[in-house]
Amino acid sequence: MRYLLLQTRDGLQFVSLPESHMYQLIALLKRLYKEIDKLTITERPELPTVLADCADVERLESGLSIVDGLEYVSGLERRFAALQETEYPLISLLTEIRALQAQLEYLHDEEE
């Protein structure tokens, strides 16, 4: 398991993902950063700043949360799917988000 440290408007957050999928999440976030300014809507989803990719986390502050990767990616999907974008081909971003989401769902089902 690996952990991605993110800076959000509300503070720091860790996202836990299998090592095999961490690169995909980082690449997805970089792509979203690159494309978000191309959206024509004024209310754009807020994206976190990626601070670190860690092999292990020992939380010393109880206020720090660790979010499951599937939960995090599903939240991204909900935020982008709700956008009322008419000019930018949003489907390409949603396809990338949903592909990672499907892989994480498959892994989650395999673990159960």
PDB file of C-alpha atoms in Angstrom:
ATOM      1  CA  MET A   1       0.000   0.000   0.000  1.00  0.00           C
ATOM      2  CA  ARG A   2       1.168   3.526  -0.795  1.00  0.00           C
ATOM      3  CA  TYR A   3      -0.109   6.868   0.401  1.00  0.00           C
ATOM      4  CA  LEU A   4      -0.510  10.088  -1.515  1.00  0.00           C
ATOM      5  CA  LEU A   5      -0.331  13.238   0.605  1.00  0.00           C
ATOM      6  CA  LEU A   6      -2.637  15.946  -0.710  1.00  0.00           C
ATOM      7  CA  GLN A   7      -3.157  19.563   0.302  1.00  0.00           C
ATOM      8  CA  THR A   8      -6.809  20.531   0.006  1.00  0.00           C
ATOM      9  CA  ARG A   9      -8.615  23.717   0.906  1.00  0.00           C
ATOM     10  CA  ASP A  10      -9.574  22.018   4.171  1.00  0.00           C
ATOM     11  CA  GLY A  11      -6.087  20.789   5.065  1.00  0.00           C
ATOM     12  CA  LEU A  12      -3.942  17.724   4.529  1.00  0.00           C
ATOM     13  CA  GLN A  13      -5.327  14.379   3.398  1.00  0.00           C
ATOM     14  CA  PHE A  14      -3.806  10.987   2.686  1.00  0.00           C
ATOM     15  CA  VAL A  15      -5.154   8.709  -0.043  1.00  0.00           C
ATOM     16  CA  SER A  16      -4.248   5.022   0.224  1.00  0.00           C
ATOM     17  CA  LEU A  17      -3.800   2.982  -2.931  1.00  0.00           C
ATOM     18  CA  PRO A  18      -2.109  -0.241  -3.934  1.00  0.00           C
ATOM     19  CA  GLU A  19       1.399   0.476  -5.160  1.00  0.00           C
ATOM     20  CA  SER A  20       0.444  -0.843  -8.599  1.00  0.00           C
ATOM     21  CA  HIS A  21      -2.099   1.972  -9.074  1.00  0.00           C
ATOM     22  CA  MET A  22      -0.430   4.973  -7.422  1.00  0.00           C
ATOM     23  CA  TYR A  23       1.235   6.102 -10.651  1.00  0.00           C
ATOM     24  CA  GLN A  24      -2.163   6.113 -12.390  1.00  0.00           C
ATOM     25  CA  LEU A  25      -3.712   8.370  -9.759  1.00  0.00           C
ATOM     26  CA  ILE A  26      -0.784  10.793  -9.883  1.00  0.00           C
ATOM     27  CA  ALA A  27      -0.927  10.849 -13.701  1.00  0.00           C
ATOM     28  CA  LEU A  28      -4.696  11.397 -13.578  1.00  0.00           C
ATOM     29  CA  LEU A  29      -4.358  14.337 -11.192  1.00  0.00           C
ATOM     30  CA  LYS A  30      -1.650  15.869 -13.405  1.00  0.00           C
ATOM     31  CA  ARG A  31      -3.919  15.496 -16.443  1.00  0.00           C
ATOM     32  CA  LEU A  32      -6.829  17.096 -14.591  1.00  0.00           C
ATOM     33  CA  TYR A  33      -4.586  20.019 -13.603  1.00  0.00           C
ATOM     34  CA  LYS A  34      -3.524  20.434 -17.219  1.00  0.00           C
ATOM     35  CA  GLU A  35      -7.075  20.335 -18.568  1.00  0.00           C
ATOM     36  CA  ILE A  36      -9.080  22.152 -15.877  1.00  0.00           C
ATOM     37  CA  ASP A  37      -8.279  25.607 -17.253  1.00  0.00           C
ATOM     38  CA  LYS A  38      -9.742  24.549 -20.594  1.00  0.00           C
ATOM     39  CA  LEU A  39     -13.193  24.131 -19.062  1.00  0.00           C
ATOM     40  CA  THR A  40     -15.513  26.994 -19.977  1.00  0.00           C
ATOM     41  CA  ILE A  41     -17.681  26.823 -16.873  1.00  0.00           C
ATOM     42  CA  THR A  42     -16.956  29.222 -14.029  1.00  0.00           C
ATOM     43  CA  GLU A  43     -17.511  26.727 -11.204  1.00  0.00           C
ATOM     44  CA  ARG A  44     -14.608  24.332 -11.675  1.00  0.00           C
ATOM     45  CA  PRO A  45     -13.925  21.472  -9.276  1.00  0.00           C
ATOM     46  CA  GLU A  46     -11.160  22.223  -6.831  1.00  0.00           C
ATOM     47  CA  LEU A  47      -8.128  19.983  -7.233  1.00  0.00           C
ATOM     48  CA  PRO A  48      -5.682  19.226  -4.438  1.00  0.00           C
ATOM     49  CA  THR A  49      -1.968  19.898  -4.547  1.00  0.00           C
ATOM     50  CA  VAL A  50       0.013  16.655  -4.603  1.00  0.00           C
ATOM     51  CA  LEU A  51       2.683  16.957  -1.904  1.00  0.00           C
ATOM     52  CA  ALA A  52       4.189  13.488  -1.534  1.00  0.00           C
ATOM     53  CA  ASP A  53       3.976   9.797  -2.371  1.00  0.00           C
ATOM     54  CA  CYS A  54       4.810   7.726   0.720  1.00  0.00           C
ATOM     55  CA  ALA A  55       5.412   4.033   1.327  1.00  0.00           C
ATOM     56  CA  ASP A  56       4.212   4.218   4.924  1.00  0.00           C
ATOM     57  CA  VAL A  57       2.331   6.642   7.147  1.00  0.00           C
ATOM     58  CA  GLU A  58       2.338   6.925  10.898  1.00  0.00           C
ATOM     59  CA  ARG A  59      -0.192   9.564  11.872  1.00  0.00           C
ATOM     60  CA  LEU A  60       0.734  11.537  14.949  1.00  0.00           C
ATOM     61  CA  GLU A  61      -2.138  13.977  14.599  1.00  0.00           C
ATOM     62  CA  SER A  62      -5.659  12.592  14.926  1.00  0.00           C
ATOM     63  CA  GLY A  63      -7.041  15.219  12.546  1.00  0.00           C
ATOM     64  CA  LEU A  64      -5.294  13.685   9.533  1.00  0.00           C
ATOM     65  CA  SER A  65      -7.513  11.350   7.574  1.00  0.00           C
ATOM     66  CA  ILE A  66      -6.609   8.464   5.298  1.00  0.00           C
ATOM     67  CA  VAL A  67      -9.110   8.060   2.483  1.00  0.00           C
ATOM     68  CA  ASP A  68      -9.390   4.812   0.545  1.00  0.00           C
ATOM     69  CA  GLY A  69      -8.305   5.246  -3.086  1.00  0.00           C
ATOM     70  CA  LEU A  70     -11.586   3.946  -4.492  1.00  0.00           C
ATOM     71  CA  GLU A  71     -13.539   6.372  -2.310  1.00  0.00           C
ATOM     72  CA  TYR A  72     -11.320   9.253  -3.445  1.00  0.00           C
ATOM     73  CA  VAL A  73     -11.549   8.417  -7.166  1.00  0.00           C
ATOM     74  CA  SER A  74     -15.325   7.919  -6.875  1.00  0.00           C
ATOM     75  CA  GLY A  75     -15.558  11.412  -5.378  1.00  0.00           C
ATOM     76  CA  LEU A  76     -13.572  12.810  -8.308  1.00  0.00           C
ATOM     77  CA  GLU A  77     -15.910  11.042 -10.715  1.00  0.00           C
ATOM     78  CA  ARG A  78     -19.008  12.480  -8.996  1.00  0.00           C
ATOM     79  CA  ARG A  79     -17.612  16.027  -9.056  1.00  0.00           C
ATOM     80  CA  PHE A  80     -16.644  15.908 -12.733  1.00  0.00           C
ATOM     81  CA  ALA A  81     -19.814  14.074 -13.830  1.00  0.00           C
ATOM     82  CA  ALA A  82     -21.936  16.816 -12.240  1.00  0.00           C
ATOM     83  CA  LEU A  83     -20.328  19.588 -14.317  1.00  0.00           C
ATOM     84  CA  GLN A  84     -22.536  21.353 -16.842  1.00  0.00           C
ATOM     85  CA  GLU A  85     -19.741  21.832 -19.391  1.00  0.00           C
ATOM     86  CA  THR A  86     -20.904  22.433 -22.964  1.00  0.00           C
ATOM     87  CA  GLU A  87     -17.709  23.310 -24.870  1.00  0.00           C
ATOM     88  CA  TYR A  88     -14.925  21.081 -23.550  1.00  0.00           C
ATOM     89  CA  PRO A  89     -15.175  17.323 -24.298  1.00  0.00           C
ATOM     90  CA  LEU A  90     -15.535  16.337 -20.651  1.00  0.00           C
ATOM     91  CA  ILE A  91     -16.124  12.704 -21.583  1.00  0.00           C
ATOM     92  CA  SER A  92     -12.398  12.168 -22.162  1.00  0.00           C
ATOM     93  CA  LEU A  93     -11.586  13.157 -18.571  1.00  0.00           C
ATOM     94  CA  LEU A  94     -14.492  11.135 -17.219  1.00  0.00           C
ATOM     95  CA  THR A  95     -13.308   8.103 -19.184  1.00  0.00           C
ATOM     96  CA  GLU A  96      -9.882   8.284 -17.528  1.00  0.00           C
ATOM     97  CA  ILE A  97     -11.383   8.739 -14.077  1.00  0.00           C
ATOM     98  CA  ARG A  98     -13.833   5.873 -14.606  1.00  0.00           C
ATOM     99  CA  ALA A  99     -11.119   3.547 -15.925  1.00  0.00           C
ATOM    100  CA  LEU A 100      -9.112   3.945 -12.716  1.00  0.00           C
ATOM    101  CA  GLN A 101     -12.304   3.675 -10.684  1.00  0.00           C
ATOM    102  CA  ALA A 102     -13.180   0.362 -12.389  1.00  0.00           C
ATOM    103  CA  GLN A 103      -9.705  -1.042 -11.715  1.00  0.00           C
ATOM    104  CA  LEU A 104      -9.938  -0.107  -8.041  1.00  0.00           C
ATOM    105  CA  GLU A 105     -13.450  -1.584  -7.785  1.00  0.00           C
ATOM    106  CA  TYR A 106     -12.127  -4.825  -9.266  1.00  0.00           C
ATOM    107  CA  LEU A 107      -9.279  -4.927  -6.733  1.00  0.00           C
ATOM    108  CA  HIS A 108     -11.711  -4.196  -3.917  1.00  0.00           C
ATOM    109  CA  ASP A 109     -14.000  -7.034  -5.033  1.00  0.00           C
ATOM    110  CA  GLU A 110     -11.034  -9.424  -5.266  1.00  0.00           C
ATOM    111  CA  GLU A 111     -10.047  -8.635  -1.675  1.00  0.00           C
ATOM    112  CA  GLU A 112     -13.509  -9.494  -0.330  1.00  0.00           C
TER     113      GLU A 112
END
